[in-house]
């Protein structure tokens, strides 16, 4: 049994049992992957996958257990490599981050600039996606850190570290009836079509539930996952925009009126997560502290050693999270 065979096996499982896609991901040939898979199954004495012709159709019960163990072994191999790199202490390596457009566009640039100044030889890989896509990247072990807001149930395999709080703001063009309102009520907001995030309409603090508590059914004109797209359609007159506070740029959005909505909607907490049991390199700890100064190495390690997510929450119970405005 070879590590290469386990890598091929994991790649097949992570590419929906598509051997061609697995081979492309590993930069090798499809016949080579098929051959190694057959050799592994012959050595084990049972099939890992069921087949229909040349296609893999599903994982056998025993195969599922093999894949789970193979993925754990590959993660341990990665940790050993990181340990070796850390011992060299040469400031080289890579850092892969999965995050949303809002974080990548508005929060991370100054963090990454400072990080680059300290670690010019570390390769940075920034992957943008939805919460579901980020969770998939984490499950496939393609990122070191996930940075996201909410949706914690999608990331049960990660240690989640709260970073900062933020609230929503309302944006409208100059001349809009709400532009001169000093403190907008939910009833007033409900009179206008709304343009906001897709994720704003799911979960316990969703806009729909907030409006429902006031007995109002909001008129949603358009939803998008990109704050810049939302602001574009606000400018076109589609409706009143509701965006994250950090997504309003005083210079770039000077043609829009930004209105505080913290009294209407609850605070949100953005967190950074990493795989349970992962070995973090020194520059990874520094990245976390650049992102959120309260995330010291000691606190991050204590969170990583915590037995349950509730224990992690307890570590941060007395930490006052910074507010990102």
Short mmCIF file of N, CA and C in Angstrom, two decimals, residues 46-128:
data_model
loop_
_atom_site.label_atom_id
_atom_site.label_comp_id
_atom_site.label_asym_id
_atom_site.label_seq_id
_atom_site.Cartn_x
_atom_site.Cartn_y
_atom_site.Cartn_z
N UNK A 46 -11.17 -6.61 -1.35
CA UNK A 46 -12.60 -6.28 -1.52
C UNK A 46 -12.71 -4.97 -2.31
N UNK A 47 -13.85 -4.76 -2.98
CA UNK A 47 -14.01 -3.53 -3.77
C UNK A 47 -14.28 -2.32 -2.88
N UNK A 48 -13.68 -1.19 -3.26
CA UNK A 48 -13.95 0.07 -2.57
C UNK A 48 -15.15 0.75 -3.21
N UNK A 49 -15.30 0.54 -4.53
CA UNK A 49 -16.40 1.16 -5.28
C UNK A 49 -17.17 0.09 -6.04
N UNK A 50 -18.46 0.33 -6.23
CA UNK A 50 -19.26 -0.46 -7.17
C UNK A 50 -19.16 0.17 -8.55
N UNK A 51 -19.25 -0.66 -9.57
CA UNK A 51 -19.04 -0.18 -10.93
C UNK A 51 -20.20 -0.57 -11.84
N UNK A 52 -20.38 0.26 -12.86
CA UNK A 52 -21.30 -0.07 -13.95
C UNK A 52 -20.51 0.19 -15.23
N UNK A 53 -20.04 -0.86 -15.84
CA UNK A 53 -19.11 -0.68 -16.95
C UNK A 53 -17.80 -0.13 -16.42
N UNK A 54 -17.34 0.97 -17.01
CA UNK A 54 -16.10 1.60 -16.57
C UNK A 54 -16.34 2.69 -15.51
N UNK A 55 -17.60 2.98 -15.25
CA UNK A 55 -17.93 4.07 -14.32
C UNK A 55 -18.08 3.57 -12.89
N UNK A 56 -17.59 4.38 -11.95
CA UNK A 56 -17.82 4.10 -10.54
C UNK A 56 -19.19 4.66 -10.17
N UNK A 57 -20.02 3.86 -9.52
CA UNK A 57 -21.39 4.30 -9.24
C UNK A 57 -21.59 4.71 -7.78
N UNK A 58 -20.99 3.96 -6.85
CA UNK A 58 -21.10 4.34 -5.45
C UNK A 58 -20.03 3.65 -4.62
N UNK A 59 -19.88 4.13 -3.39
CA UNK A 59 -18.87 3.59 -2.48
C UNK A 59 -19.48 2.43 -1.69
N UNK A 60 -18.73 1.34 -1.56
CA UNK A 60 -19.20 0.22 -0.74
C UNK A 60 -19.09 0.59 0.74
N UNK A 61 -19.83 -0.08 1.61
CA UNK A 61 -19.71 0.22 3.05
C UNK A 61 -18.28 0.08 3.56
N UNK A 62 -17.59 -0.98 3.15
CA UNK A 62 -16.19 -1.13 3.58
C UNK A 62 -15.32 -0.06 2.94
N UNK A 63 -15.64 0.28 1.68
CA UNK A 63 -14.88 1.31 0.99
C UNK A 63 -14.99 2.66 1.68
N UNK A 64 -16.17 2.95 2.23
CA UNK A 64 -16.34 4.21 2.95
C UNK A 64 -15.40 4.30 4.13
N UNK A 65 -15.23 3.19 4.84
CA UNK A 65 -14.33 3.19 6.00
C UNK A 65 -12.88 3.34 5.56
N UNK A 66 -12.54 2.74 4.43
CA UNK A 66 -11.17 2.88 3.91
C UNK A 66 -10.90 4.33 3.53
N UNK A 67 -11.85 4.96 2.85
CA UNK A 67 -11.68 6.35 2.41
C UNK A 67 -11.51 7.27 3.62
N UNK A 68 -12.34 7.08 4.65
CA UNK A 68 -12.23 7.91 5.85
C UNK A 68 -10.85 7.80 6.48
N UNK A 69 -10.33 6.58 6.54
CA UNK A 69 -9.00 6.39 7.13
C UNK A 69 -7.91 6.96 6.23
N UNK A 70 -8.09 6.81 4.92
CA UNK A 70 -7.11 7.36 3.98
C UNK A 70 -7.03 8.87 4.10
N UNK A 71 -8.17 9.53 4.24
CA UNK A 71 -8.18 10.99 4.38
C UNK A 71 -7.51 11.42 5.67
N UNK A 72 -7.72 10.66 6.75
CA UNK A 72 -7.06 10.99 8.02
C UNK A 72 -5.54 10.82 7.90
N UNK A 73 -5.12 9.76 7.22
CA UNK A 73 -3.69 9.52 7.04
C UNK A 73 -3.06 10.65 6.24
N UNK A 74 -3.72 11.08 5.18
CA UNK A 74 -3.18 12.15 4.34
C UNK A 74 -3.09 13.46 5.11
N UNK A 75 -4.04 13.70 6.01
CA UNK A 75 -3.96 14.91 6.84
C UNK A 75 -2.77 14.85 7.79
N UNK A 76 -2.52 13.66 8.34
CA UNK A 76 -1.37 13.49 9.22
C UNK A 76 -0.06 13.67 8.45
N UNK A 77 -0.02 13.20 7.22
CA UNK A 77 1.16 13.39 6.38
C UNK A 77 1.41 14.88 6.16
N UNK A 78 0.33 15.63 5.91
CA UNK A 78 0.46 17.07 5.72
C UNK A 78 0.98 17.73 7.00
N UNK A 79 0.51 17.26 8.16
CA UNK A 79 0.98 17.83 9.43
C UNK A 79 2.46 17.55 9.64
N UNK A 80 2.91 16.36 9.25
CA UNK A 80 4.33 16.03 9.38
C UNK A 80 5.17 16.93 8.48
N UNK A 81 4.67 17.19 7.27
CA UNK A 81 5.40 18.09 6.36
C UNK A 81 5.47 19.49 6.95
N UNK A 82 4.37 19.94 7.54
CA UNK A 82 4.37 21.27 8.15
C UNK A 82 5.34 21.34 9.32
N UNK A 83 5.40 20.25 10.09
CA UNK A 83 6.32 20.21 11.21
C UNK A 83 7.76 20.32 10.72
N UNK A 84 8.06 19.62 9.63
CA UNK A 84 9.41 19.68 9.07
C UNK A 84 9.72 21.09 8.57
N UNK A 85 8.75 21.71 7.92
CA UNK A 85 8.95 23.08 7.42
C UNK A 85 9.15 24.05 8.57
N UNK A 86 8.39 23.84 9.66
CA UNK A 86 8.49 24.74 10.80
C UNK A 86 9.87 24.63 11.44
N UNK A 87 10.42 23.41 11.46
CA UNK A 87 11.74 23.22 12.04
C UNK A 87 12.82 23.95 11.24
N UNK A 88 12.60 24.06 9.93
CA UNK A 88 13.57 24.78 9.10
C UNK A 88 13.57 26.27 9.43
N UNK A 89 12.38 26.80 9.78
CA UNK A 89 12.28 28.20 10.20
C UNK A 89 12.70 29.20 9.15
N UNK A 90 12.47 28.89 7.88
CA UNK A 90 12.92 29.79 6.82
C UNK A 90 11.83 30.72 6.31
N UNK A 91 10.64 30.71 6.94
CA UNK A 91 9.57 31.62 6.53
C UNK A 91 8.99 31.32 5.16
N UNK A 92 9.16 30.09 4.71
CA UNK A 92 8.61 29.69 3.41
C UNK A 92 7.44 28.74 3.63
N UNK A 93 6.55 28.70 2.65
CA UNK A 93 5.41 27.80 2.74
C UNK A 93 4.25 28.37 1.94
N UNK A 94 3.06 27.94 2.28
CA UNK A 94 1.86 28.43 1.59
C UNK A 94 0.73 28.59 2.58
N UNK A 95 -0.23 29.44 2.22
CA UNK A 95 -1.40 29.68 3.06
C UNK A 95 -2.60 29.83 2.14
N UNK A 96 -3.56 28.92 2.29
CA UNK A 96 -4.76 28.94 1.47
C UNK A 96 -5.96 29.33 2.32
N UNK A 97 -6.71 30.31 1.85
CA UNK A 97 -7.83 30.87 2.60
C UNK A 97 -9.09 30.79 1.75
N UNK A 98 -10.15 30.26 2.33
CA UNK A 98 -11.45 30.27 1.69
C UNK A 98 -12.35 31.26 2.39
N UNK A 99 -12.94 32.19 1.64
CA UNK A 99 -13.75 33.22 2.28
C UNK A 99 -14.79 33.78 1.32
N UNK A 100 -15.61 34.68 1.80
CA UNK A 100 -16.65 35.28 0.98
C UNK A 100 -16.12 36.50 0.24
N UNK A 101 -16.90 36.99 -0.70
CA UNK A 101 -16.50 38.18 -1.46
C UNK A 101 -16.34 39.38 -0.53
N UNK A 102 -17.27 39.54 0.40
CA UNK A 102 -17.22 40.71 1.28
C UNK A 102 -15.93 40.74 2.09
N UNK A 103 -15.55 39.61 2.67
CA UNK A 103 -14.32 39.56 3.46
C UNK A 103 -13.10 39.77 2.57
N UNK A 104 -13.08 39.11 1.41
CA UNK A 104 -11.94 39.21 0.50
C UNK A 104 -11.77 40.62 -0.06
N UNK A 105 -12.89 41.27 -0.30
CA UNK A 105 -12.85 42.58 -0.96
C UNK A 105 -12.62 43.72 0.03
N UNK A 106 -13.21 43.62 1.23
CA UNK A 106 -13.21 44.79 2.13
C UNK A 106 -12.40 44.61 3.42
N UNK A 107 -12.24 43.38 3.89
CA UNK A 107 -11.57 43.18 5.18
C UNK A 107 -10.12 42.71 5.02
N UNK A 108 -9.89 41.77 4.14
CA UNK A 108 -8.59 41.11 4.07
C UNK A 108 -7.46 41.92 3.42
N UNK A 109 -7.73 42.87 2.50
CA UNK A 109 -6.59 43.55 1.84
C UNK A 109 -5.55 44.14 2.79
N UNK A 110 -5.92 44.91 3.83
CA UNK A 110 -4.87 45.43 4.72
C UNK A 110 -4.19 44.34 5.53
N UNK A 111 -4.93 43.29 5.87
CA UNK A 111 -4.36 42.16 6.61
C UNK A 111 -3.31 41.46 5.76
N UNK A 112 -3.68 41.20 4.51
CA UNK A 112 -2.77 40.48 3.61
C UNK A 112 -1.56 41.35 3.26
N UNK A 113 -1.76 42.65 3.15
CA UNK A 113 -0.62 43.54 2.87
C UNK A 113 0.41 43.46 4.00
N UNK A 114 -0.05 43.53 5.24
CA UNK A 114 0.89 43.45 6.37
C UNK A 114 1.54 42.06 6.44
N UNK A 115 0.74 41.03 6.16
CA UNK A 115 1.28 39.67 6.19
C UNK A 115 2.37 39.50 5.13
N UNK A 116 2.12 40.04 3.94
CA UNK A 116 3.10 39.95 2.85
C UNK A 116 4.39 40.65 3.21
N UNK A 117 4.30 41.77 3.91
CA UNK A 117 5.51 42.48 4.33
C UNK A 117 6.35 41.63 5.27
N UNK A 118 5.70 40.85 6.12
CA UNK A 118 6.42 40.02 7.08
C UNK A 118 6.89 38.70 6.48
N UNK A 119 6.10 38.16 5.56
CA UNK A 119 6.41 36.85 4.99
C UNK A 119 6.34 36.90 3.46
N UNK A 120 7.29 37.53 2.83
CA UNK A 120 7.26 37.67 1.36
C UNK A 120 7.42 36.34 0.62
N UNK A 121 7.95 35.30 1.31
CA UNK A 121 8.18 34.03 0.63
C UNK A 121 7.07 33.02 0.84
N UNK A 122 5.99 33.42 1.52
CA UNK A 122 4.84 32.53 1.70
C UNK A 122 3.87 32.74 0.54
N UNK A 123 3.51 31.64 -0.12
CA UNK A 123 2.54 31.72 -1.21
C UNK A 123 1.13 31.83 -0.64
N UNK A 124 0.41 32.84 -1.10
CA UNK A 124 -0.97 33.05 -0.64
C UNK A 124 -1.95 32.62 -1.72
N UNK A 125 -2.97 31.88 -1.31
CA UNK A 125 -4.02 31.45 -2.23
C UNK A 125 -5.36 31.85 -1.62
N UNK A 126 -6.09 32.73 -2.30
CA UNK A 126 -7.36 33.24 -1.80
C UNK A 126 -8.48 32.69 -2.67
N UNK A 127 -9.38 31.92 -2.05
CA UNK A 127 -10.49 31.30 -2.77
C UNK A 127 -11.80 31.91 -2.27
N UNK A 128 -12.57 32.49 -3.19
CA UNK A 128 -13.85 33.10 -2.83
C UNK A 128 -14.99 32.14 -3.12
#
